[in-house]
Coordinates of C-alpha atoms in Angstrom, one line a residue:
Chain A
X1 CA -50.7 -8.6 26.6
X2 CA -52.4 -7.2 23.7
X3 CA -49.3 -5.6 22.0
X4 CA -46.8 -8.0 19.6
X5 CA -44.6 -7.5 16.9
X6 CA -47.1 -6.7 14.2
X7 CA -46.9 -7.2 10.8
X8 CA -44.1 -7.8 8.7
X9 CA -42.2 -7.6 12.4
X10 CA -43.0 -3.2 12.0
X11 CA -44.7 -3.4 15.5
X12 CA -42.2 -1.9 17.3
X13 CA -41.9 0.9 15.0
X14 CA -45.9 1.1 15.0
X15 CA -45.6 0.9 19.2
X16 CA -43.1 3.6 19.5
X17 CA -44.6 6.4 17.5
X18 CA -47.9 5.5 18.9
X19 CA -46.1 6.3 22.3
X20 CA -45.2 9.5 21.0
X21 CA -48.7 10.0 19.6
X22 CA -49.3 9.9 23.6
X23 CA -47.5 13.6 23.7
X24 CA -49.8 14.7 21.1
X25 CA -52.9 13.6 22.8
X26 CA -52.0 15.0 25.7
X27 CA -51.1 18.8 24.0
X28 CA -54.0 18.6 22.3
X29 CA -56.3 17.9 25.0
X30 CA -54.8 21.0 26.8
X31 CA -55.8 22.8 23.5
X32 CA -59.4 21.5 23.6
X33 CA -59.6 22.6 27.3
X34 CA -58.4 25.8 26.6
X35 CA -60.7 26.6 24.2
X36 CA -63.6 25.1 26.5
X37 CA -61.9 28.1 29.2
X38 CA -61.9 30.3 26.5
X39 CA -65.4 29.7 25.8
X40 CA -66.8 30.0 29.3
X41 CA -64.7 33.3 30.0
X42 CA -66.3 34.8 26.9
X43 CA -69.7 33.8 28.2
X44 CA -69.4 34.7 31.5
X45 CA -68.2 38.1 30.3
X46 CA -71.4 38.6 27.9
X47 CA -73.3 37.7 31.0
X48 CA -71.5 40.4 32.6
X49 CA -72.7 42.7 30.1
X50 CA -76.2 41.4 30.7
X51 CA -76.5 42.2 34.2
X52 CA -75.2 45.7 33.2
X53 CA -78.3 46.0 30.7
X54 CA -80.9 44.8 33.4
X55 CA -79.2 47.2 35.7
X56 CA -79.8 50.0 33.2
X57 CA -83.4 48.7 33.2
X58 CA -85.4 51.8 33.5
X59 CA -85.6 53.2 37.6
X60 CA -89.2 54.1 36.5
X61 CA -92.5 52.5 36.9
X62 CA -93.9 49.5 38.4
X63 CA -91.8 46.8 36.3
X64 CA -88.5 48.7 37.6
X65 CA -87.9 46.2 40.6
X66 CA -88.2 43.2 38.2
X67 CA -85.2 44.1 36.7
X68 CA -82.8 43.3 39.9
X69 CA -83.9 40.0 40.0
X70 CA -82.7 39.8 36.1
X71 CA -78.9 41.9 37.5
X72 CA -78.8 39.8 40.4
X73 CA -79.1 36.2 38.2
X74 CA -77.0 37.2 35.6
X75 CA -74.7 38.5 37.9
X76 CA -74.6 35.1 39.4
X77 CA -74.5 33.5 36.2
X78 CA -71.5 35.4 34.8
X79 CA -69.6 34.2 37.9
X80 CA -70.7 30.5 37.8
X81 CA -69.2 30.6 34.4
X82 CA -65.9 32.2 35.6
X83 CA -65.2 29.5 38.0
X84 CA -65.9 27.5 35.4
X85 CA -63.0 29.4 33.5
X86 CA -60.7 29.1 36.4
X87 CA -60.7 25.2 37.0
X88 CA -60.8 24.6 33.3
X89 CA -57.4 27.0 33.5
X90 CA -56.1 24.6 36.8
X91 CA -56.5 21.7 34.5
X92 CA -54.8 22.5 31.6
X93 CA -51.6 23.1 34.1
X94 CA -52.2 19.8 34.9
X95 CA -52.3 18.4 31.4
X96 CA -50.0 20.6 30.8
X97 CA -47.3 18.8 34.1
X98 CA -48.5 15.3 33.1
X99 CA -47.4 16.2 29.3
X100 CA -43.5 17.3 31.0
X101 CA -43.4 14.0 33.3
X102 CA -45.1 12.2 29.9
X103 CA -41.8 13.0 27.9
X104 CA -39.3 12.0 30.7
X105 CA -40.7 9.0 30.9
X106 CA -40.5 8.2 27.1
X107 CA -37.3 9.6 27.0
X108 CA -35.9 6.8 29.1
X109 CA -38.2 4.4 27.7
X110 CA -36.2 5.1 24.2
X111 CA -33.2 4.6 26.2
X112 CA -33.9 1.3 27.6
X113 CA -35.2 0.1 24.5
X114 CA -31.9 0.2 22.7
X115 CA -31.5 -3.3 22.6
X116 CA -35.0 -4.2 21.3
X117 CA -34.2 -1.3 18.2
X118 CA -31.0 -3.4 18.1
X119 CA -32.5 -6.3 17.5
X120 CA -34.8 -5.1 14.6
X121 CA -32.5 -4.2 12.5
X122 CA -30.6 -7.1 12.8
X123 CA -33.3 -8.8 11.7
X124 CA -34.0 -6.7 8.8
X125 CA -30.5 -7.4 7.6
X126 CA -30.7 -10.9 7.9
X127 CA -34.2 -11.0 6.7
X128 CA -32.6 -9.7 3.6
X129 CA -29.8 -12.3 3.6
X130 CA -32.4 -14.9 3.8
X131 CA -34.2 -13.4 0.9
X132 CA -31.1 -13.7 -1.0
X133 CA -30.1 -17.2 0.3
X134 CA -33.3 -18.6 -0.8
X135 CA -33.0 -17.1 -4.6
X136 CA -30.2 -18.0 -4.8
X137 CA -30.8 -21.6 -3.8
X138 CA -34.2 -21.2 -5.6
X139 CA -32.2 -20.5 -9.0
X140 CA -29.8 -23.6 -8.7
X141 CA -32.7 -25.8 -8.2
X142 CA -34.4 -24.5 -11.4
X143 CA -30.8 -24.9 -13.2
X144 CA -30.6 -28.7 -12.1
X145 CA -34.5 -29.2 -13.0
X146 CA -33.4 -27.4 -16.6
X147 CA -30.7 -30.1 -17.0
X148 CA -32.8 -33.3 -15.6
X149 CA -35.1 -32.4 -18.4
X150 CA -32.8 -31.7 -21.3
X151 CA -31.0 -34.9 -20.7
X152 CA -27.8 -33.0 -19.5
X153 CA -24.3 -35.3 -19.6
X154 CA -23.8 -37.1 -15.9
X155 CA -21.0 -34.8 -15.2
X156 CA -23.1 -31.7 -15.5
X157 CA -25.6 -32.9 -13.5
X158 CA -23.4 -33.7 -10.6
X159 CA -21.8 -30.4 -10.9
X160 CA -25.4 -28.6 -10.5
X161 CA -26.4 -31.2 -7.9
X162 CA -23.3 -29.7 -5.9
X163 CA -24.3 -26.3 -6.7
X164 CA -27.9 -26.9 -5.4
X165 CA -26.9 -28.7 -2.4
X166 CA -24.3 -25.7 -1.5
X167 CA -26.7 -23.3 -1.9
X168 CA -28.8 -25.2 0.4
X169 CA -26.8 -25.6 3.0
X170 CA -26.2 -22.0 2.7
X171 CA -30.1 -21.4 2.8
X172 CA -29.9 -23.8 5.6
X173 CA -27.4 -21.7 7.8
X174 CA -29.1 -18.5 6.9
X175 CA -32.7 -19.9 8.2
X176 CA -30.6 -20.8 11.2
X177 CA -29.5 -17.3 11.6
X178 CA -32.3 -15.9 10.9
X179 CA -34.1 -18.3 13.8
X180 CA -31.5 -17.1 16.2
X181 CA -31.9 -13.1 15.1
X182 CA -35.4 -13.8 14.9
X183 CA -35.7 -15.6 18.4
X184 CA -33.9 -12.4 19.3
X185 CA -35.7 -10.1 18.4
X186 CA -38.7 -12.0 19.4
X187 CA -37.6 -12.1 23.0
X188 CA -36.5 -8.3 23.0
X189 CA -40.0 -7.3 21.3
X190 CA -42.0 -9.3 23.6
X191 CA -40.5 -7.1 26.6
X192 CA -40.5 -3.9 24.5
X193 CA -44.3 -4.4 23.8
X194 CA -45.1 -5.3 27.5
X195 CA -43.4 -2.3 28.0
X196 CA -45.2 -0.2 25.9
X197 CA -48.8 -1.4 26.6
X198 CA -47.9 -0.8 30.5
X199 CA -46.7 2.8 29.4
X200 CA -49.8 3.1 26.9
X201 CA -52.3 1.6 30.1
X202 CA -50.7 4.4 32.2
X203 CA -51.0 7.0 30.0
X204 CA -54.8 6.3 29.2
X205 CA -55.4 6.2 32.7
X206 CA -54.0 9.2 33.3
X207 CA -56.3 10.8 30.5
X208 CA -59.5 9.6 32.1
X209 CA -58.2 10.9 35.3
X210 CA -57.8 14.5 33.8
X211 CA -61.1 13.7 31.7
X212 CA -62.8 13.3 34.7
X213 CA -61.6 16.4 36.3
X214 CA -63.0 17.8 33.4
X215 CA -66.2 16.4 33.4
X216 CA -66.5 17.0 37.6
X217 CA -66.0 20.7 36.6
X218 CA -68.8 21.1 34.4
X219 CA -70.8 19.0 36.5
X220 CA -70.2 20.9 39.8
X221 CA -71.2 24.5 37.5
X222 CA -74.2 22.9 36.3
X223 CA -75.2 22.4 39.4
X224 CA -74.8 25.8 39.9
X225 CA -76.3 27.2 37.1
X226 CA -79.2 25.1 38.1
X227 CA -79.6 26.6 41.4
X228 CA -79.1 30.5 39.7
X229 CA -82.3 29.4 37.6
X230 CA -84.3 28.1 41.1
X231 CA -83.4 31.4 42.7
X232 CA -84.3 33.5 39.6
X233 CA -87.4 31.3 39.3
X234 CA -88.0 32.1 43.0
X235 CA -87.7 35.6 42.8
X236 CA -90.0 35.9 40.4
X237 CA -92.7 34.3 42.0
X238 CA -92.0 36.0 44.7
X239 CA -92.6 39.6 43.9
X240 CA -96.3 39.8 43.8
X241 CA -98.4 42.0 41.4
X242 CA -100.2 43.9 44.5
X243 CA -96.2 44.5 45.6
X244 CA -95.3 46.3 43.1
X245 CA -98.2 48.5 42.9
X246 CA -97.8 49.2 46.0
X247 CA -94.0 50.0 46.3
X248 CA -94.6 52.3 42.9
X249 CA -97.3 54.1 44.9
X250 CA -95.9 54.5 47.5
X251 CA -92.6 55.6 45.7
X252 CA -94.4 58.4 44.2
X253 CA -96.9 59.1 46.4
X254 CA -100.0 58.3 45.0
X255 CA -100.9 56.0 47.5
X256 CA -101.6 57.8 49.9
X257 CA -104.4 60.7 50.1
X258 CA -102.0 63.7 51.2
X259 CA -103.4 67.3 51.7
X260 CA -104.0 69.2 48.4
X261 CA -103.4 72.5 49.8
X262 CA -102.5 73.5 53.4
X263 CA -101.8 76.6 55.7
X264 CA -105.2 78.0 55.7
X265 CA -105.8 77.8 59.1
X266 CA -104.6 81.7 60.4
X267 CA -108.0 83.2 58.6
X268 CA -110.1 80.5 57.8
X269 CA -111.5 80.5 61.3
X270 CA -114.7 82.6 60.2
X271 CA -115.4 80.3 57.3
X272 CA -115.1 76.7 58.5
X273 CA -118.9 76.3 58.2
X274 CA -119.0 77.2 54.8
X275 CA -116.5 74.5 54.2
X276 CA -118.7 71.8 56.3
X277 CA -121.8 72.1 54.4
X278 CA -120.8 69.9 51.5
X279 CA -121.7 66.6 51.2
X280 CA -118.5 65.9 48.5
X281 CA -116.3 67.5 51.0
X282 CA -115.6 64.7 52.9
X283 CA -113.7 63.1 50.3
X284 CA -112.0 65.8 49.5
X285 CA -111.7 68.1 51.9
X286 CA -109.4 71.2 52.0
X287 CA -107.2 71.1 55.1
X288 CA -108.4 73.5 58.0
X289 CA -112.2 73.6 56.8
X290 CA -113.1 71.2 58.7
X291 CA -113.2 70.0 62.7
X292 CA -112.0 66.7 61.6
X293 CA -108.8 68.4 60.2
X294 CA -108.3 70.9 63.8
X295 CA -106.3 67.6 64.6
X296 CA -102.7 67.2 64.6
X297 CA -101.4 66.8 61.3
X298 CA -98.6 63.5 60.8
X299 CA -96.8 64.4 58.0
Chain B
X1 CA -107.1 50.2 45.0
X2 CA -103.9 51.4 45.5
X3 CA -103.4 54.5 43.2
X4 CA -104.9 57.6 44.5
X5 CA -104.7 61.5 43.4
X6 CA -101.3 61.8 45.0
X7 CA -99.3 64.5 46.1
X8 CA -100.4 67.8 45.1
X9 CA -103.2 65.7 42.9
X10 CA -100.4 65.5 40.4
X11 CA -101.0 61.5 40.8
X12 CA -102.3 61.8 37.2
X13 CA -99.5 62.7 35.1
X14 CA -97.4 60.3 37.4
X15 CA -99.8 57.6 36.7
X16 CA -100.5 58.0 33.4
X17 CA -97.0 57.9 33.1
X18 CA -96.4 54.7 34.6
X19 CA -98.6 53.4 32.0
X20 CA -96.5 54.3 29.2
X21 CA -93.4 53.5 30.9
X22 CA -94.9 50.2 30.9
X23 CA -94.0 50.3 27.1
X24 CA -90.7 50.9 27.7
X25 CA -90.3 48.3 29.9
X26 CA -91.5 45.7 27.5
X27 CA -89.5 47.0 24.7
X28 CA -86.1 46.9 27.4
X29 CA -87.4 43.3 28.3
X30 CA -87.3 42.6 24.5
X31 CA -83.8 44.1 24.4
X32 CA -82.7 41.4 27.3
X33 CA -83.9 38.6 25.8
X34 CA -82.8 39.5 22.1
X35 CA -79.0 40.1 24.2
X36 CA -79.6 36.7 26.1
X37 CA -80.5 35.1 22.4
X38 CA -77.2 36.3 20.7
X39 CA -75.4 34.9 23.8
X40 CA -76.8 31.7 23.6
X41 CA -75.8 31.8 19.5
X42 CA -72.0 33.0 20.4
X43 CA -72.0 30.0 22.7
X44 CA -73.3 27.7 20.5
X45 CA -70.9 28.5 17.7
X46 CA -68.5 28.2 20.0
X47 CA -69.2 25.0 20.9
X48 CA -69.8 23.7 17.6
X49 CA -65.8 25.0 16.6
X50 CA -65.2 23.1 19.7
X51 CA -66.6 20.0 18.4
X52 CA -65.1 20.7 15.1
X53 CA -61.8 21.0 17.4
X54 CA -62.4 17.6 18.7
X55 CA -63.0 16.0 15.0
X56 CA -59.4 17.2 14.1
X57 CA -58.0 15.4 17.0
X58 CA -55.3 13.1 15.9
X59 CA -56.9 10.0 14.5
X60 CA -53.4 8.0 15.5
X61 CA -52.7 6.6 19.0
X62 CA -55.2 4.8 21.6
X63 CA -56.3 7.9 22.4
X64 CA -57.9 8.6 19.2
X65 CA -61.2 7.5 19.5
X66 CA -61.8 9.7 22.8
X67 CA -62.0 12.7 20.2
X68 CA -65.0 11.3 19.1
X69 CA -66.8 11.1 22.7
X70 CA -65.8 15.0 22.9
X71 CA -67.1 15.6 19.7
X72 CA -70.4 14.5 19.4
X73 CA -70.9 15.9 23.6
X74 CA -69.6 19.6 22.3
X75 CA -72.1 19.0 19.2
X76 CA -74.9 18.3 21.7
X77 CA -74.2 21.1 23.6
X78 CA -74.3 23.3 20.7
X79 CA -77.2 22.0 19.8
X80 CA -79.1 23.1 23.3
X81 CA -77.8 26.2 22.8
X82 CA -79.0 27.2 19.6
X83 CA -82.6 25.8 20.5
X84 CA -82.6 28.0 23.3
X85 CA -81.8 30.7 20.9
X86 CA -84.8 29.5 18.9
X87 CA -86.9 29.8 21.8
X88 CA -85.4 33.0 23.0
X89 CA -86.5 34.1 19.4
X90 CA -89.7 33.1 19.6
X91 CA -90.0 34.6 23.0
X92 CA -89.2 38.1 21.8
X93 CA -91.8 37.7 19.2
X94 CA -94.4 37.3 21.8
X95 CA -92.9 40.0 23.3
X96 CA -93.0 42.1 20.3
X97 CA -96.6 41.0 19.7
X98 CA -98.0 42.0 23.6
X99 CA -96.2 45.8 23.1
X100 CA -98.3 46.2 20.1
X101 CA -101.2 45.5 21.8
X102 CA -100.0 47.6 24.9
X103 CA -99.6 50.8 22.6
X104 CA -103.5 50.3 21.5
X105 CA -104.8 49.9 24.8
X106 CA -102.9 53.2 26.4
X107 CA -103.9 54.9 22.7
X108 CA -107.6 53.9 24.0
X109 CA -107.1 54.3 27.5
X110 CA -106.1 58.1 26.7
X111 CA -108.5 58.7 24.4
X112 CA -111.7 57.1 28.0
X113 CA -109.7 59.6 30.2
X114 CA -109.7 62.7 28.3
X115 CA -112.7 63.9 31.7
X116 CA -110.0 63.2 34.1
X117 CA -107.8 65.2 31.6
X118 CA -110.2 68.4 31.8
X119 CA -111.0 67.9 35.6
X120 CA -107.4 68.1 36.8
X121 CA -106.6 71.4 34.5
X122 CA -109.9 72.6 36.2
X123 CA -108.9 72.0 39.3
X124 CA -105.6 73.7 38.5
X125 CA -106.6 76.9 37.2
X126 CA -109.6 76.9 40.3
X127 CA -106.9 75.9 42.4
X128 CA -105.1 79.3 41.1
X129 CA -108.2 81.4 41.6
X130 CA -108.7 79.8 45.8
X131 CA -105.0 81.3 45.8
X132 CA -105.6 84.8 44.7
X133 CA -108.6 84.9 46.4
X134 CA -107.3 84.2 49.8
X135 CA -104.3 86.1 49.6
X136 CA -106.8 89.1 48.8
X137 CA -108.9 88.2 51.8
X138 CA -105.2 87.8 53.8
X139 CA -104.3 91.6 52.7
X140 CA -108.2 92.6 53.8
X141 CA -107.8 91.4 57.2
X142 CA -104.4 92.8 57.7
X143 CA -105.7 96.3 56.6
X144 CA -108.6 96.3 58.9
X145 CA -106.2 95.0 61.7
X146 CA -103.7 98.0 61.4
X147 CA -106.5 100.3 61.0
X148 CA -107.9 99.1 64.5
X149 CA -104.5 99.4 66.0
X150 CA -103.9 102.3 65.0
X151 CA -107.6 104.2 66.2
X152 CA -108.7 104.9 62.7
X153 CA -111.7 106.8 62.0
X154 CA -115.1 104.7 62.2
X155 CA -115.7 105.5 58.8
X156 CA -112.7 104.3 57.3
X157 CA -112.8 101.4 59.8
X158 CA -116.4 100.4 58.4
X159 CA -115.1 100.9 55.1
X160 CA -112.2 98.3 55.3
X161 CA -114.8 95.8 57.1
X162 CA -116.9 96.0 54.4
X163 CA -113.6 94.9 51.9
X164 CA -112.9 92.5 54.2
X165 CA -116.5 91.0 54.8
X166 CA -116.7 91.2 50.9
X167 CA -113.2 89.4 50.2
X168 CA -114.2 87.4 52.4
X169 CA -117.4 86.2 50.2
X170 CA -115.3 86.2 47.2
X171 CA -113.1 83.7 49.1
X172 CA -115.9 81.6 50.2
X173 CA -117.4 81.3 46.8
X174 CA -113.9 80.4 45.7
X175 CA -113.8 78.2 48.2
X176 CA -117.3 76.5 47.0
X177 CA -116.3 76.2 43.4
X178 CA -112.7 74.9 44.5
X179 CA -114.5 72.7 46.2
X180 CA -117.0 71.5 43.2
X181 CA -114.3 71.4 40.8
X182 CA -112.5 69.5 43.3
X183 CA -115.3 66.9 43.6
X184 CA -115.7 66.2 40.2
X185 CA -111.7 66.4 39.9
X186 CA -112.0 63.2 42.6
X187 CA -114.7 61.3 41.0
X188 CA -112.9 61.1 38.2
X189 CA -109.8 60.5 38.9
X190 CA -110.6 57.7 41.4
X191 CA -112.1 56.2 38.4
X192 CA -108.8 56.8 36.3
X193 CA -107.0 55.5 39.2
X194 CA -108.7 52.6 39.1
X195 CA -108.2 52.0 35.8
X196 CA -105.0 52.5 35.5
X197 CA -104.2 50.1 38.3
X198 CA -106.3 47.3 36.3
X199 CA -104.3 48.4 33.8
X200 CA -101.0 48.0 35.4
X201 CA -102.2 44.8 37.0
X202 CA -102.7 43.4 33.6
X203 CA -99.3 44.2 32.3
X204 CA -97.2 43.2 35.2
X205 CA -99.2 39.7 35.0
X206 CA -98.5 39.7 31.5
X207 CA -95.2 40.8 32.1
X208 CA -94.5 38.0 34.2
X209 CA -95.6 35.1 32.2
X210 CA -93.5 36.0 29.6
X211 CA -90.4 35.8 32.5
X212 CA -91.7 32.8 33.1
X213 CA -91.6 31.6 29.5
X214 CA -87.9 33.0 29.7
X215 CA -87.4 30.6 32.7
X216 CA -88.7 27.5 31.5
X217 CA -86.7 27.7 27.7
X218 CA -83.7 28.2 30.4
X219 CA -84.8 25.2 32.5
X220 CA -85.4 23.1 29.6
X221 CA -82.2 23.6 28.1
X222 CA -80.6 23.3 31.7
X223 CA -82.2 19.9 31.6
X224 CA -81.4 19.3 28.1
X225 CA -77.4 20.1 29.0
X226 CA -77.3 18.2 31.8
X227 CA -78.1 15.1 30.1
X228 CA -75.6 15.4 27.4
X229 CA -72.9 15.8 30.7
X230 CA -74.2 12.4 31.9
X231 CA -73.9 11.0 28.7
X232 CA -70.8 12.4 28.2
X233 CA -69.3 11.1 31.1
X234 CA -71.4 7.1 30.8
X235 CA -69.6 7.3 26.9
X236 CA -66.1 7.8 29.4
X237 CA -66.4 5.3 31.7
X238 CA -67.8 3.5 28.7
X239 CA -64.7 3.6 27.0
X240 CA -62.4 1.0 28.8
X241 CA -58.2 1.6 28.7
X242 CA -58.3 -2.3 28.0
X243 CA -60.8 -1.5 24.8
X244 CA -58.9 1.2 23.5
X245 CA -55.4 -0.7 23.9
X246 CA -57.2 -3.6 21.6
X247 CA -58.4 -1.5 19.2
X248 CA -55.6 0.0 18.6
X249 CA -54.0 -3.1 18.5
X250 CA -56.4 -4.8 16.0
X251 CA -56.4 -1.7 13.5
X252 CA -52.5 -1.3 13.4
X253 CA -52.0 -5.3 13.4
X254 CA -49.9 -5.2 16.3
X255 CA -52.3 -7.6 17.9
X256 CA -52.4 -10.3 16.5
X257 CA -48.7 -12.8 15.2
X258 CA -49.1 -12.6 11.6
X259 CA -46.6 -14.7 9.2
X260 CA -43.1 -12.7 8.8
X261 CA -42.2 -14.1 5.9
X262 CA -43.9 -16.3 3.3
X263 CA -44.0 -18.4 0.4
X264 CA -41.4 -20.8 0.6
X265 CA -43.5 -23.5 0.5
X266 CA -42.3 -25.0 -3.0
X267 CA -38.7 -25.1 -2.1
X268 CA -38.4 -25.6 1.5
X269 CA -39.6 -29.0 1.9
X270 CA -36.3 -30.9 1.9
X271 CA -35.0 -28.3 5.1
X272 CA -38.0 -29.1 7.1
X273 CA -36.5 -31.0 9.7
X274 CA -33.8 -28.0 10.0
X275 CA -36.5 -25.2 10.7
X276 CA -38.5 -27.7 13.4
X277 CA -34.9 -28.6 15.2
X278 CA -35.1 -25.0 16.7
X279 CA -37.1 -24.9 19.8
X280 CA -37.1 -20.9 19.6
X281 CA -38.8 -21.6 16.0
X282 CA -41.7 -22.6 17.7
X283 CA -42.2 -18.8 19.1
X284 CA -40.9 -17.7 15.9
X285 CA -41.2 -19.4 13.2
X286 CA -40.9 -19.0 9.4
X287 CA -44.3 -20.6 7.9
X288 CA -44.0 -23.1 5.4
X289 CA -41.0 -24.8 7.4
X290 CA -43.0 -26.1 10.2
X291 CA -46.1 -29.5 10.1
X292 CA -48.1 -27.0 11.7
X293 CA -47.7 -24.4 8.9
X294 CA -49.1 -27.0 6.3
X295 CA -52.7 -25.9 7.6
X296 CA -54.3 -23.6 5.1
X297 CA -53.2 -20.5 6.4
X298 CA -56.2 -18.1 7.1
X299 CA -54.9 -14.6 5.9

């Protein structure tokens, strides 16, 4: 057992209220989690507000597909963070249930400690007695040295000699009661703080155990978080330069060599040879001028 | 090469601009990280009130000196999140820097493709002419179809073949020059296409390595936060119920049996015996009536 009566016999005092500070620990870890929720909501929220930005992203040009992968991890992001919110916001309720069983259980703590409380003040008031006593008895002792010295007359002497050796006896019967108070209280104190450091080895058990549930949370998100980034990181890599040249060309059509003009066939019969004596015609080529072009058209 | 003339060889404009979106895209990528940046500083702030949350924790009770654990974790934490601030500064710098040089190259760019510039309005306005021209030619034939339905005269009949034969020439010289414009139109604007795909090649690889310097500030600090978890949760376990009880114990002095009362020394020696009659006394004993309490006393 670590826990005794302390100083000047004020351990149980000490013990109690730092019992009680137990309650305080306990509310004001709910308030640091809180805030920790708090936090995480608000950043999962600005994340929020980031994947709307990359979703504006502008719909034009080749970079436009680059900005999904940015919606799509922040997206992500924002809702890692949430969960986050949500078990921070299960483990405040419960801090917040261990905090109600907390003060039942000092509440009849106080109750069965009655006794010990009993037996404190007791010895307070006879600790004062004693204090008393032993003036007292310390006062007739200087009075009989006083007369020793000034050669007092026999009969004065004998008269202080009683004095002294009454208040001595008195001293005597008061360190007497105050060794039974005393043992008392010792007894009573010795439960009390056995008490208290079983209550005080409980409750900081308990705190771990709901520190640990905190610590799991943030663990299990940055986890998480970790594999948002990999994917991002992924994605990235994975849409090649060539790709997205190729998607914006072939988005807006200038991939592909499509006719420039068309529907001259009807009376452009009689001219076709004119149209087949170019060299450069071959690489561009009006539709219908040439034999090459009597094909099928796949449009 | 991937870009081409395009649809209605209108693959310029839509090319050219692709290129200057490309600015746009850099500035909006600027815009995500600088939002990203002010995120991380929210959360960092946030983290650092957190701590600060943590150092007001009640210095009373065993639980105490938990606070500080949470503390100087939340401090760390803030910490990684203001670097990746820094970073995310210095990233839009970069950023900043690569649009400036992006605006000179399209400035030049524009300045190298004023040919292509002239060839495609060529090929427009011929491309306007080849229009005219055959819808003349269209009306020629029709004429000198109706008038052979209906049995025309042979002079008016030779008169509209002569039209028609010359509309037809007109048309084929139309043709011709469409087709030279055209040429010239192609030459240069397979070199402009090829261009601007080196150009867009270059930005979207220059794009991407500053996503990927956006990714590794993240993974650093993702590594960075992760640590401080660990740590946080080693300082924890760290943290023993048993060591906390102690201290708590030693700092209050309710660990250790210090004298109740004292200094009786000087008048007490004639009640010795009385005091070491008690066999409680020996749990709880006044010093100075006890042998044992003779000891210098080490206070």
């Amino acid at each position: 057992c670590c826990f005794s009566r302390g100083e000047k016999n004020a351990g149980f005092d000490v013990l109690y209220h730092n019992m009680k500070h137990g309650q305080l620990a306990t509310k004001e870890l709910a308030e640091f989690v809180r805030e920790r929720a708090a936090i995480e909501e608000t950043y999962s929220k600005s994340m929020s507000k980031l994947a709307k930005m990359a979703s504006n992203g502008s719909p034009q040009g080749t970079f436009a597909p680059m900005w999904d992968v940015f919606r799509v991890s922040s997206d992500k992001l924002a809702l890692c963070h949430l969960e986050l919110m949500r078990k921070m916001n299960d483990l405040i309720r419960d801090i917040n249930k261990y905090g109600e069983e907390q003060v039942k259980i000092h509440r009849k703590t106080k109750e069965e400690m009655v006794g010990t409380v009993e037996a404190v003040q007791a010895l307070q008031v006879q600790s004062g007695h004693l204090q008393k006593s032993k003036e007292g008895y310390h006062a007739k002792c200087l009075e009989l040295d006083r007369l020793r010295k000034e050669g007092a007359p026999q009969k004065e002497l004998e008269k202080a000699e009683l004095k002294s050796k009454k208040a001595a006896e008195s001293f005597g019967l008061c360190i007497e009661k105050y060794n039974r108070v005393g043992g008392e209280f010792e007894q009573k104190m010795s439960e009390s703080a056995q008490k208290f450091q079983d209550i005080e080895e409980a409750h900081l058990r308990q705190m771990k155990q709901l520190i640990k549930g905190y610590s799991h949370s943030i663990e299990d998100t940055h986890v998480q978080v970790g594999q948002v980034h990999e994917e991002f990181k992924q994605n990235v890599e994975n849409i090649g330069i060539d790709n997205l040249i190729q998607k914006f060309a072939e988005q807006k059509g200038t991939g592909k060599e499509r006719p420039a003009l068309a529907g001259f066939e009807e009376y452009m019969t009689a001219l076709a040879p004119e149209g087949g004596k170019k060299s450069r015609a071959k690489a561009f080529r009006i539709p219908g001028l040439g034999k090459r072009d009597k094909e099928p058209d796949s449009t």
